[in-house]
PDB file of C-alpha atoms and ligand atoms in Angstrom:
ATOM      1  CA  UNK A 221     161.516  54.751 -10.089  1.00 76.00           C
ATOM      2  CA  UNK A 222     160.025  55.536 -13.100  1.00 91.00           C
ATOM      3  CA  UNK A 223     157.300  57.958 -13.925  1.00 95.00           C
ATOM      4  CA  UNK A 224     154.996  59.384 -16.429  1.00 96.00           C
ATOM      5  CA  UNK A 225     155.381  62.779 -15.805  1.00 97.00           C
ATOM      6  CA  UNK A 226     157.293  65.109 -14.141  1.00 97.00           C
ATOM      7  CA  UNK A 227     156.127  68.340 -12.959  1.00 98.00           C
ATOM      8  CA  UNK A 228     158.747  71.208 -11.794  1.00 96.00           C
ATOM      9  CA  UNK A 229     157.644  73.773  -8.770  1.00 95.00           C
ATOM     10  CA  UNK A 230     158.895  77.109  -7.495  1.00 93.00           C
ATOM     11  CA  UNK A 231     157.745  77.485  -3.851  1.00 93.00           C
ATOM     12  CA  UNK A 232     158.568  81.870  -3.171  1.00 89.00           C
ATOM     13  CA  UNK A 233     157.445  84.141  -0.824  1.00 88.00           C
ATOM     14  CA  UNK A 234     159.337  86.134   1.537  1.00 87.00           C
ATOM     15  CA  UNK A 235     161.868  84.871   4.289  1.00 89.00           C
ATOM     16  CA  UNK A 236     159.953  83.010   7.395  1.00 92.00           C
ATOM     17  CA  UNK A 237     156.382  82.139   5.545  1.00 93.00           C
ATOM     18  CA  UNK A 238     157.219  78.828   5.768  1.00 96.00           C
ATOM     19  CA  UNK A 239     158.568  77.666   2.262  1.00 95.00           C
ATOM     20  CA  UNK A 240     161.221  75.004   3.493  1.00 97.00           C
ATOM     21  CA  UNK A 241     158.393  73.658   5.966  1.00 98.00           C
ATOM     22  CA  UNK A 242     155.710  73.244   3.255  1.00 98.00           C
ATOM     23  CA  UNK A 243     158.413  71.275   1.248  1.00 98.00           C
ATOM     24  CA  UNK A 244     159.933  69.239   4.285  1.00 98.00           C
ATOM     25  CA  UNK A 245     156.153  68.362   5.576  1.00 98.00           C
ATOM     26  CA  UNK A 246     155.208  67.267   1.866  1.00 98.00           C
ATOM     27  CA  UNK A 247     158.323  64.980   1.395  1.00 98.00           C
ATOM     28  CA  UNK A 248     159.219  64.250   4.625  1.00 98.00           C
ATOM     29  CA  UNK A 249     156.213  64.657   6.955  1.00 98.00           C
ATOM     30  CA  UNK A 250     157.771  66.244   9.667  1.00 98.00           C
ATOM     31  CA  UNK A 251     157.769  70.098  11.271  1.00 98.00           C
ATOM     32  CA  UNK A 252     161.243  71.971  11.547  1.00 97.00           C
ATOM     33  CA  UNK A 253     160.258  74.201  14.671  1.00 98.00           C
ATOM     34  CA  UNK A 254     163.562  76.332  14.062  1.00 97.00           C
ATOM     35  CA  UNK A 255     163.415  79.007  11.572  1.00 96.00           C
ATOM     36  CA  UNK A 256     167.215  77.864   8.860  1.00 94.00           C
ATOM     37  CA  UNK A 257     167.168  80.699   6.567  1.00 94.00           C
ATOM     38  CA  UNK A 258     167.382  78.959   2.913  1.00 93.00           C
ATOM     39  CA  UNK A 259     170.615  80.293   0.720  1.00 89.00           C
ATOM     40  CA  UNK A 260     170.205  79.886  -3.170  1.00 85.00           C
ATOM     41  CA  UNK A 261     167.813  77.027  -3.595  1.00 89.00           C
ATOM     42  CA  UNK A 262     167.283  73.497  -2.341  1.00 93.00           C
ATOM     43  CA  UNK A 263     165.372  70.676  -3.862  1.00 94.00           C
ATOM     44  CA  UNK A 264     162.888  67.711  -3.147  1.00 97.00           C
ATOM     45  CA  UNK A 265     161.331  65.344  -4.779  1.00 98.00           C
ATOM     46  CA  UNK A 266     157.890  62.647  -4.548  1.00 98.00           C
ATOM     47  CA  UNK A 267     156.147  60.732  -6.378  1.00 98.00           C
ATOM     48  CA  UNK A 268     152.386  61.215  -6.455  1.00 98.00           C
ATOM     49  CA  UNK A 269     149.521  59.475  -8.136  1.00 97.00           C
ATOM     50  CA  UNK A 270     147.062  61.200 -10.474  1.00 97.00           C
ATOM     51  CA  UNK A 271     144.801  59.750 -12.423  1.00 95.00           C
ATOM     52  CA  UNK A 272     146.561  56.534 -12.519  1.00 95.00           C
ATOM     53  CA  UNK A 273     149.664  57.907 -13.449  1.00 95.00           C
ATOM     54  CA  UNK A 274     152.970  58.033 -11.507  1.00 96.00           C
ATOM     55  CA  UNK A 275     154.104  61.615 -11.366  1.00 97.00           C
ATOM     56  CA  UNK A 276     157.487  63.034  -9.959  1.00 97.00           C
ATOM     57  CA  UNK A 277     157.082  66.443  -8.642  1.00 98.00           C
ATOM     58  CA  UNK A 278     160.572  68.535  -8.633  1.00 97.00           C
ATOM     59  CA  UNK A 279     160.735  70.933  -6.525  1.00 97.00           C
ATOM     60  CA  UNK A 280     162.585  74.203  -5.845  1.00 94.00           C
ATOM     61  CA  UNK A 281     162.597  75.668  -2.125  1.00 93.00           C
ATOM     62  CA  UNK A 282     163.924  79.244  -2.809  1.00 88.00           C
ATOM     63  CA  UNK A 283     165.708  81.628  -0.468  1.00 86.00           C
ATOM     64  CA  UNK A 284     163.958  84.743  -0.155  1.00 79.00           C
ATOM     65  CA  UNK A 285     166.468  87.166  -2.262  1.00 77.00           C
ATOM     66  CA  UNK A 286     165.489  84.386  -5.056  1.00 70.00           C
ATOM     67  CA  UNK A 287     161.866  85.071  -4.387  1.00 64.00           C
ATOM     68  CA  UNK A 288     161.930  88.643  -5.894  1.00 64.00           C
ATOM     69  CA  UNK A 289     159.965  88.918  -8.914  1.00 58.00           C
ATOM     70  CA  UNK A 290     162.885  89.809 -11.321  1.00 58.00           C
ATOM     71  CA  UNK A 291     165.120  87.124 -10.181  1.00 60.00           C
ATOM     72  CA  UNK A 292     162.537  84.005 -10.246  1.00 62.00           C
ATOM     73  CA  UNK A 293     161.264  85.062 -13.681  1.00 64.00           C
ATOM     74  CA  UNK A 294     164.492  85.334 -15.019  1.00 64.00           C
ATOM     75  CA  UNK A 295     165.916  82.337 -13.437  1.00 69.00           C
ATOM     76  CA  UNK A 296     162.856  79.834 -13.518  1.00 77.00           C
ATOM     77  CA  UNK A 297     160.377  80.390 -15.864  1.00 83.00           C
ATOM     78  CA  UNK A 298     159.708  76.685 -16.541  1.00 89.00           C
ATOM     79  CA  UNK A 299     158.345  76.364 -13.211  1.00 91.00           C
ATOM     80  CA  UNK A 300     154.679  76.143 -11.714  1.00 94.00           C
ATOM     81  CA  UNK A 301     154.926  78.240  -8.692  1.00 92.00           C
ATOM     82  CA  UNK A 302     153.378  77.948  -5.158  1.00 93.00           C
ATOM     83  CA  UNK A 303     153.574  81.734  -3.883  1.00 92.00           C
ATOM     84  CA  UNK A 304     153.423  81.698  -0.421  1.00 93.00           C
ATOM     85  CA  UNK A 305     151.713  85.541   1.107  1.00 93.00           C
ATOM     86  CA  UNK A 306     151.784  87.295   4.277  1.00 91.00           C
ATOM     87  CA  UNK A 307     150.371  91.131   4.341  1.00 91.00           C
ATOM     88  CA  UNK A 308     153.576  92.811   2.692  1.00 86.00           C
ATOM     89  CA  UNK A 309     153.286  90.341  -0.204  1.00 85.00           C
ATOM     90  CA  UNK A 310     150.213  89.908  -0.446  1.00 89.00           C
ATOM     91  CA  UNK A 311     149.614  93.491  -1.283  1.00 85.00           C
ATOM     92  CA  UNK A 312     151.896  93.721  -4.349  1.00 82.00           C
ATOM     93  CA  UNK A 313     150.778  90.406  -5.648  1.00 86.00           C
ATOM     94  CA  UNK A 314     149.061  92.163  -8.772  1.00 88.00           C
ATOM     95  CA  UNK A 315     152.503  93.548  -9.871  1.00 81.00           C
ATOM     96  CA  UNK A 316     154.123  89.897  -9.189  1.00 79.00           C
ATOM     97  CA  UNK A 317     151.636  88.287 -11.317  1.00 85.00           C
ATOM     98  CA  UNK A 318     151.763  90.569 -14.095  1.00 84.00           C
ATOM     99  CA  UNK A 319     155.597  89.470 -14.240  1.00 79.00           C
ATOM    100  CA  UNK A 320     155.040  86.310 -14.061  1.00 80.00           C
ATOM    101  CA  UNK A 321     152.608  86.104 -16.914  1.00 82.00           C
ATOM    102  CA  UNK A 322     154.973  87.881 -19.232  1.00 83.00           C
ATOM    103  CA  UNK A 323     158.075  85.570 -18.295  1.00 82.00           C
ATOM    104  CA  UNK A 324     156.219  82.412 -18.923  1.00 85.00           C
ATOM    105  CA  UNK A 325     153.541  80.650 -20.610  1.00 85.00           C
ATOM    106  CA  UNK A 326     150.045  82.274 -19.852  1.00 86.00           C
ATOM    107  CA  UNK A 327     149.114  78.089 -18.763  1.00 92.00           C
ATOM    108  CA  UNK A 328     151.605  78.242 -15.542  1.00 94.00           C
ATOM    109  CA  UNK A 329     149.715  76.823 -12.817  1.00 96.00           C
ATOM    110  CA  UNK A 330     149.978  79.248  -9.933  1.00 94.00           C
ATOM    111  CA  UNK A 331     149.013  78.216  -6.574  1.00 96.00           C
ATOM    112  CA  UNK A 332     148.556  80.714  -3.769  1.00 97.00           C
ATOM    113  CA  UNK A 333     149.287  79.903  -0.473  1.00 97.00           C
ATOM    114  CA  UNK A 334     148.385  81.122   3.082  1.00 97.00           C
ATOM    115  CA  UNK A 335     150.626  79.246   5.345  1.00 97.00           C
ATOM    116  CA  UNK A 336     150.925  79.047   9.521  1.00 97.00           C
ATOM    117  CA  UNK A 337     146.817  78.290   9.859  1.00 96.00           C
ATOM    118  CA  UNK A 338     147.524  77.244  12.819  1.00 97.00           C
ATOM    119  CA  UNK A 339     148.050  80.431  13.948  1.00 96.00           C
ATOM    120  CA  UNK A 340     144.451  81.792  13.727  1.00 94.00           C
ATOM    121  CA  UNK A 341     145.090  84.767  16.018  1.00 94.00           C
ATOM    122  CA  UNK A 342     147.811  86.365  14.264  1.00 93.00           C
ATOM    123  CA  UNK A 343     146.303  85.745  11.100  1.00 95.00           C
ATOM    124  CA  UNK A 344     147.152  88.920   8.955  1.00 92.00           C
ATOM    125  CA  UNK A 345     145.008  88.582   5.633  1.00 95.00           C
ATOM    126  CA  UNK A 346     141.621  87.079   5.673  1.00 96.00           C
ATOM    127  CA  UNK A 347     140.966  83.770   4.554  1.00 96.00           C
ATOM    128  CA  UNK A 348     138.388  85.924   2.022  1.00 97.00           C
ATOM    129  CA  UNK A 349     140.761  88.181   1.115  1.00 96.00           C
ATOM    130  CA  UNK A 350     143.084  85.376  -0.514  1.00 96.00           C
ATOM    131  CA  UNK A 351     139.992  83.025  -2.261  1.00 97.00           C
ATOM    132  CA  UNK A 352     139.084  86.612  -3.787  1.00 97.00           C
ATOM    133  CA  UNK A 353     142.401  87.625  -5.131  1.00 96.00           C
ATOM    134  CA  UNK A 354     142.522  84.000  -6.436  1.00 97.00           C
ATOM    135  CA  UNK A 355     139.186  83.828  -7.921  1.00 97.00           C
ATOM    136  CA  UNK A 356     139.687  87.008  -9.563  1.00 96.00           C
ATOM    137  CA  UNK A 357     143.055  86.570 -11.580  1.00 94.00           C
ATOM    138  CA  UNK A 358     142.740  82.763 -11.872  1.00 94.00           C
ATOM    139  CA  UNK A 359     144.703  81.143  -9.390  1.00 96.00           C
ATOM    140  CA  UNK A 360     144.204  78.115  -7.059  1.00 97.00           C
ATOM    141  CA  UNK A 361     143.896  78.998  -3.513  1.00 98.00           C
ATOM    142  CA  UNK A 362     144.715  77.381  -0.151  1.00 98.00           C
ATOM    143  CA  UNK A 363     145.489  77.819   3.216  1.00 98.00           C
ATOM    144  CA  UNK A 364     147.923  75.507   4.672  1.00 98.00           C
ATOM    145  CA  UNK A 365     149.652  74.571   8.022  1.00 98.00           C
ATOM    146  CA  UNK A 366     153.429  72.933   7.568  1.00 98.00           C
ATOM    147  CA  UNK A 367     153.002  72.471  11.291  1.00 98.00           C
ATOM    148  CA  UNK A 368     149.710  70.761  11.785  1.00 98.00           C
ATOM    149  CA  UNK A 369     149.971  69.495   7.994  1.00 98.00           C
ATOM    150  CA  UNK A 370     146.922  71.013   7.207  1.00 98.00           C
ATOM    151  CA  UNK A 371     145.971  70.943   3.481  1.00 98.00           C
ATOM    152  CA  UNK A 372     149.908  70.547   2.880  1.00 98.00           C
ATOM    153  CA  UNK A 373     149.409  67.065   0.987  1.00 98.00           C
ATOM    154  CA  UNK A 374     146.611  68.959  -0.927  1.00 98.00           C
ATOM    155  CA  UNK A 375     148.440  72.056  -2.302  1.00 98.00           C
ATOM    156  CA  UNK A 376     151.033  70.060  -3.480  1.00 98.00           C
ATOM    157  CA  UNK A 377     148.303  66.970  -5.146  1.00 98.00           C
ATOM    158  CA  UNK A 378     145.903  70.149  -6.428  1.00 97.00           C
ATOM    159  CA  UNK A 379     148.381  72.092  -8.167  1.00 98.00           C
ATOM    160  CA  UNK A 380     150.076  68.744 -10.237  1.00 98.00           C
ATOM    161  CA  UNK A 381     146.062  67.710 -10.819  1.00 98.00           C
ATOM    162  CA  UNK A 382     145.714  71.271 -12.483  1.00 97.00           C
ATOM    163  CA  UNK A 383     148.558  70.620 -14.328  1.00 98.00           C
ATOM    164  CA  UNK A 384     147.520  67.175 -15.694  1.00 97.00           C
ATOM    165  CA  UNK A 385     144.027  68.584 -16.315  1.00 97.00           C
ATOM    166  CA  UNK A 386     145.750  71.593 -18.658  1.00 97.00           C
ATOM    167  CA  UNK A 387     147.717  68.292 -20.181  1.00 97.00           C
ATOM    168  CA  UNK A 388     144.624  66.356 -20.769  1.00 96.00           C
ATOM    169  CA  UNK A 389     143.105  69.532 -22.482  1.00 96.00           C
ATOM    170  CA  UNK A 390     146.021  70.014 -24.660  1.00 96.00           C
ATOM    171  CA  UNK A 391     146.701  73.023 -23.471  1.00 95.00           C
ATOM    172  CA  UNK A 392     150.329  72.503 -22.718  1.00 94.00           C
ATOM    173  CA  UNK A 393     153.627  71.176 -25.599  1.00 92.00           C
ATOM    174  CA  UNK A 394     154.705  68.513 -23.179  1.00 92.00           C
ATOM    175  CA  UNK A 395     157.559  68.172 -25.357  1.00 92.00           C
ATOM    176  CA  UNK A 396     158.824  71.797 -24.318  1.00 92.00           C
ATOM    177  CA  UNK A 397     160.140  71.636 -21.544  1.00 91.00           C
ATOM    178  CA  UNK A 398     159.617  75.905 -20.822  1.00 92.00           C
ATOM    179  CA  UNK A 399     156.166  74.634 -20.017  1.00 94.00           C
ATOM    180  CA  UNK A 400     157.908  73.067 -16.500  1.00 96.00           C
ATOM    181  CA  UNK A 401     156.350  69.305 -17.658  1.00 96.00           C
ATOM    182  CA  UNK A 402     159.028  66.536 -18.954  1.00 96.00           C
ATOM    183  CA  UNK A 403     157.968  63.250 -20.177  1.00 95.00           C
ATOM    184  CA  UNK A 404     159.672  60.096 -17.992  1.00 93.00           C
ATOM    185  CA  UNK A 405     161.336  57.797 -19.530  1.00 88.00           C
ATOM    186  CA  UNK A 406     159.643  55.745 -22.118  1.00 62.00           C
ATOM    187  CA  UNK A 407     159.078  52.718 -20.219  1.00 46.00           C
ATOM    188  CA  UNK A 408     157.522  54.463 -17.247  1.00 44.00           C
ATOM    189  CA  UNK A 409     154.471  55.741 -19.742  1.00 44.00           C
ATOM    190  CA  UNK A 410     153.319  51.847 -20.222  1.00 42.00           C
ATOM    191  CA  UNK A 411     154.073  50.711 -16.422  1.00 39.00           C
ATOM    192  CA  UNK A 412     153.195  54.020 -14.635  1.00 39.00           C
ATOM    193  CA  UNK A 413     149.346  53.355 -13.723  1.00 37.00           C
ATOM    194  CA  UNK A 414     150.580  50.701 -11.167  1.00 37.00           C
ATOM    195  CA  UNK A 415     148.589  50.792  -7.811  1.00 35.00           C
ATOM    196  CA  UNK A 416     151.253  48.295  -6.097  1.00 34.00           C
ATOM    197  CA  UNK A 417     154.020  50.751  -6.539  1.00 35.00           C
ATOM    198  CA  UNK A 418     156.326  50.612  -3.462  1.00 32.00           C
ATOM    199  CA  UNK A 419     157.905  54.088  -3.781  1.00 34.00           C
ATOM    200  CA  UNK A 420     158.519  55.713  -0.229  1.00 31.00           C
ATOM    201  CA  UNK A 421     156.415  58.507  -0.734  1.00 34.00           C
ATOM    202  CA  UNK A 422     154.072  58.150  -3.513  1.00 34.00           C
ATOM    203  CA  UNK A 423     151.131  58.493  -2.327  1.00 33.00           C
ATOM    204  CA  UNK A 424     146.999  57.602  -3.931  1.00 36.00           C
ATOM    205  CA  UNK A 425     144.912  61.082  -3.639  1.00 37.00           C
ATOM    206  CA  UNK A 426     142.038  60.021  -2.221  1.00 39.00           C
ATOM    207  CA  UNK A 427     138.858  61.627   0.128  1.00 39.00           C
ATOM    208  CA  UNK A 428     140.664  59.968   3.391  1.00 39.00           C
ATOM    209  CA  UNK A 429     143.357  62.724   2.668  1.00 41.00           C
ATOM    210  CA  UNK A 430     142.184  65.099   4.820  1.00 41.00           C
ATOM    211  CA  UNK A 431     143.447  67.500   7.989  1.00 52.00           C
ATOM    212  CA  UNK A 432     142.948  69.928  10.450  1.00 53.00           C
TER     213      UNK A 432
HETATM  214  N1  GTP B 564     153.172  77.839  13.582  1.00 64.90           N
HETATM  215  C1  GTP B 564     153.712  77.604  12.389  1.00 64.90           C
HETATM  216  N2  GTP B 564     155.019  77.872  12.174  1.00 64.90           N
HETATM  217  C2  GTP B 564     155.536  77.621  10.952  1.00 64.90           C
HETATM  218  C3  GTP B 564     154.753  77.082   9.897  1.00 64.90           C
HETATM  219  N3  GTP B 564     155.547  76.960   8.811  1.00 64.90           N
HETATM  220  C4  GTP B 564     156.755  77.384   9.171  1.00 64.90           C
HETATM  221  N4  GTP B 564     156.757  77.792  10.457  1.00 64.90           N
HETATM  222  C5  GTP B 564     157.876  78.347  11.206  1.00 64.90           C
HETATM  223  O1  GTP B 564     158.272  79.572  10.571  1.00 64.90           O
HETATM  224  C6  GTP B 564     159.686  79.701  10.581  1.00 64.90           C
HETATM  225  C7  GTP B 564     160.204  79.867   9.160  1.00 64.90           C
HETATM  226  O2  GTP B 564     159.952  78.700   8.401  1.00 64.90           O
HETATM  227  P1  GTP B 564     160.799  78.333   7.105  1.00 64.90           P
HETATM  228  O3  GTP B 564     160.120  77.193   6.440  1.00 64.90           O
HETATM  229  O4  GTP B 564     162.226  78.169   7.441  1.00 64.90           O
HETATM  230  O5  GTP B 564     160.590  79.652   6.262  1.00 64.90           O
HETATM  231  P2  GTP B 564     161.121  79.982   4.790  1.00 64.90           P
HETATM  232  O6  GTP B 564     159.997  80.628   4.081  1.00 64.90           O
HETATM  233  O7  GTP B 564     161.717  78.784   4.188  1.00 64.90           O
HETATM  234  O8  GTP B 564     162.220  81.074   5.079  1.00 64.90           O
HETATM  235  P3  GTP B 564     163.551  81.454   4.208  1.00 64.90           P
HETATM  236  O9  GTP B 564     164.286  80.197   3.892  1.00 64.90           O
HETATM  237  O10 GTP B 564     164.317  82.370   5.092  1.00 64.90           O
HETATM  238  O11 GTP B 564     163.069  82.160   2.962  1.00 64.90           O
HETATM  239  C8  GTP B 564     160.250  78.464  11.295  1.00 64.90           C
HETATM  240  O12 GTP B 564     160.487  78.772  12.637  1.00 64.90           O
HETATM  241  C9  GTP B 564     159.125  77.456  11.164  1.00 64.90           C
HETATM  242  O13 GTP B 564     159.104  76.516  12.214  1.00 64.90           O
HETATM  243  C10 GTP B 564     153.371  76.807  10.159  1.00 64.90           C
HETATM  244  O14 GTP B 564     152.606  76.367   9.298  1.00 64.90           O
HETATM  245  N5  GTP B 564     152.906  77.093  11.403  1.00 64.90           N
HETATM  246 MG1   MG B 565     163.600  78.338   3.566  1.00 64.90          MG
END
């Protein structure tokens, strides 16, 4: 399959937010109700369609211990990152983002993530509390359910449509690939914008995308 882009992630956050769920619902579209600790890293993969263009998104699942600042910075700072909060986390977020800035390129989308909606009642930072944090240091927000599927397709889809924006602007070298973007294969530039692509998972953002 051939694409115009591809885009690398980092999904982190501490052990039992819900990283590997986010990443299974997103590729596979189904809910692992069992909690299997992730060792190291593991990978997927889609396709998704932005702007016309096919785009692969690669992307890292870490295990916790990879998850602390110093080790992700060190070890991927070519990647976008999807930070996934509860209370502990979200409370030292300031430090983590000041680490991240200096480790990689100041354009690094960052998405922050509130995962387990679903689970209104044991909800332990507000919904406020997150958009506010986000707002404030420039970072897109979302809350997400890797259960119900809420908003999963559309942290994913918003984070690679900020990317292509900061492409569009010129804000990124595409031809570095520190900047976590690689250019497909040279072919796939003049045949990516293809509607009737067959691809398992790619997938059209559109308004019918919705959840919850
Ligand atoms: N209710 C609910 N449970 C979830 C959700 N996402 C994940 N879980 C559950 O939370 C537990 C941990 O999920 P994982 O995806 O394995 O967590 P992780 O962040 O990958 O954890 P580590 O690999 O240990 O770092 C599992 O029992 C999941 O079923 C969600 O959105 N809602
Ligand atoms: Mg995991």
């Amino acid at each position: 399959m051939t694409y115009a882009y591809l885009f690398k992630y980092i999904i982190i956050g501490d052990t039992g937010v819900g990283k590997s769920c986010l990443l299974l619902q997103f590729t596979d579209k189904r809910f692992q109700p069992v909690h299997d600790l992730t060792i190291g890293v593991e990978f997927g993969a889609r396709m998704v369609n932005i702007d016309g263009k096919q785009i692969k998104l690669q992307i890292w699942d870490t295990g916790s211990s990879w998850s602390t600042a110093g080790v992700r910075h060190h070890k991927a700072p070519d990647h976008h990152s999807m930070f996934c909060y509860r209370r502990e986390t979200f409370n030292h977020l300031t430090s983590w983002l000041e680490d991240a800035r200096q480790h990689s390129s100041s354009n690094m989308v960052i998405m922050l993530i509130g995962n387990k909606s679903d689970l209104e009642s044991r909800r332990d930072v507000k919904r406020e509390e997150g958009e506010a944090f986000a707002r404030e240091h420039g970072l897109i927000f979302m809350e997400t359910s890797a259960k119900t599927a809420c908003n999963v397709e559309e942290a994913f889809i918003n984070t690679a449509k900020e990317i292509y924006r900061k492409i569009q602007q010129g804000l990124f070298d595409v031809h570095n690939e520190a900047n976590g973007i690689k250019i497909g294969p040279q072919q796939s530039i003049s045949t990516s914008a293809g509607p009737n692509s067959s691809q398992r998972n790619s997938c059209d953002v559109g308004p019918d995308s919705g959840c919850c």
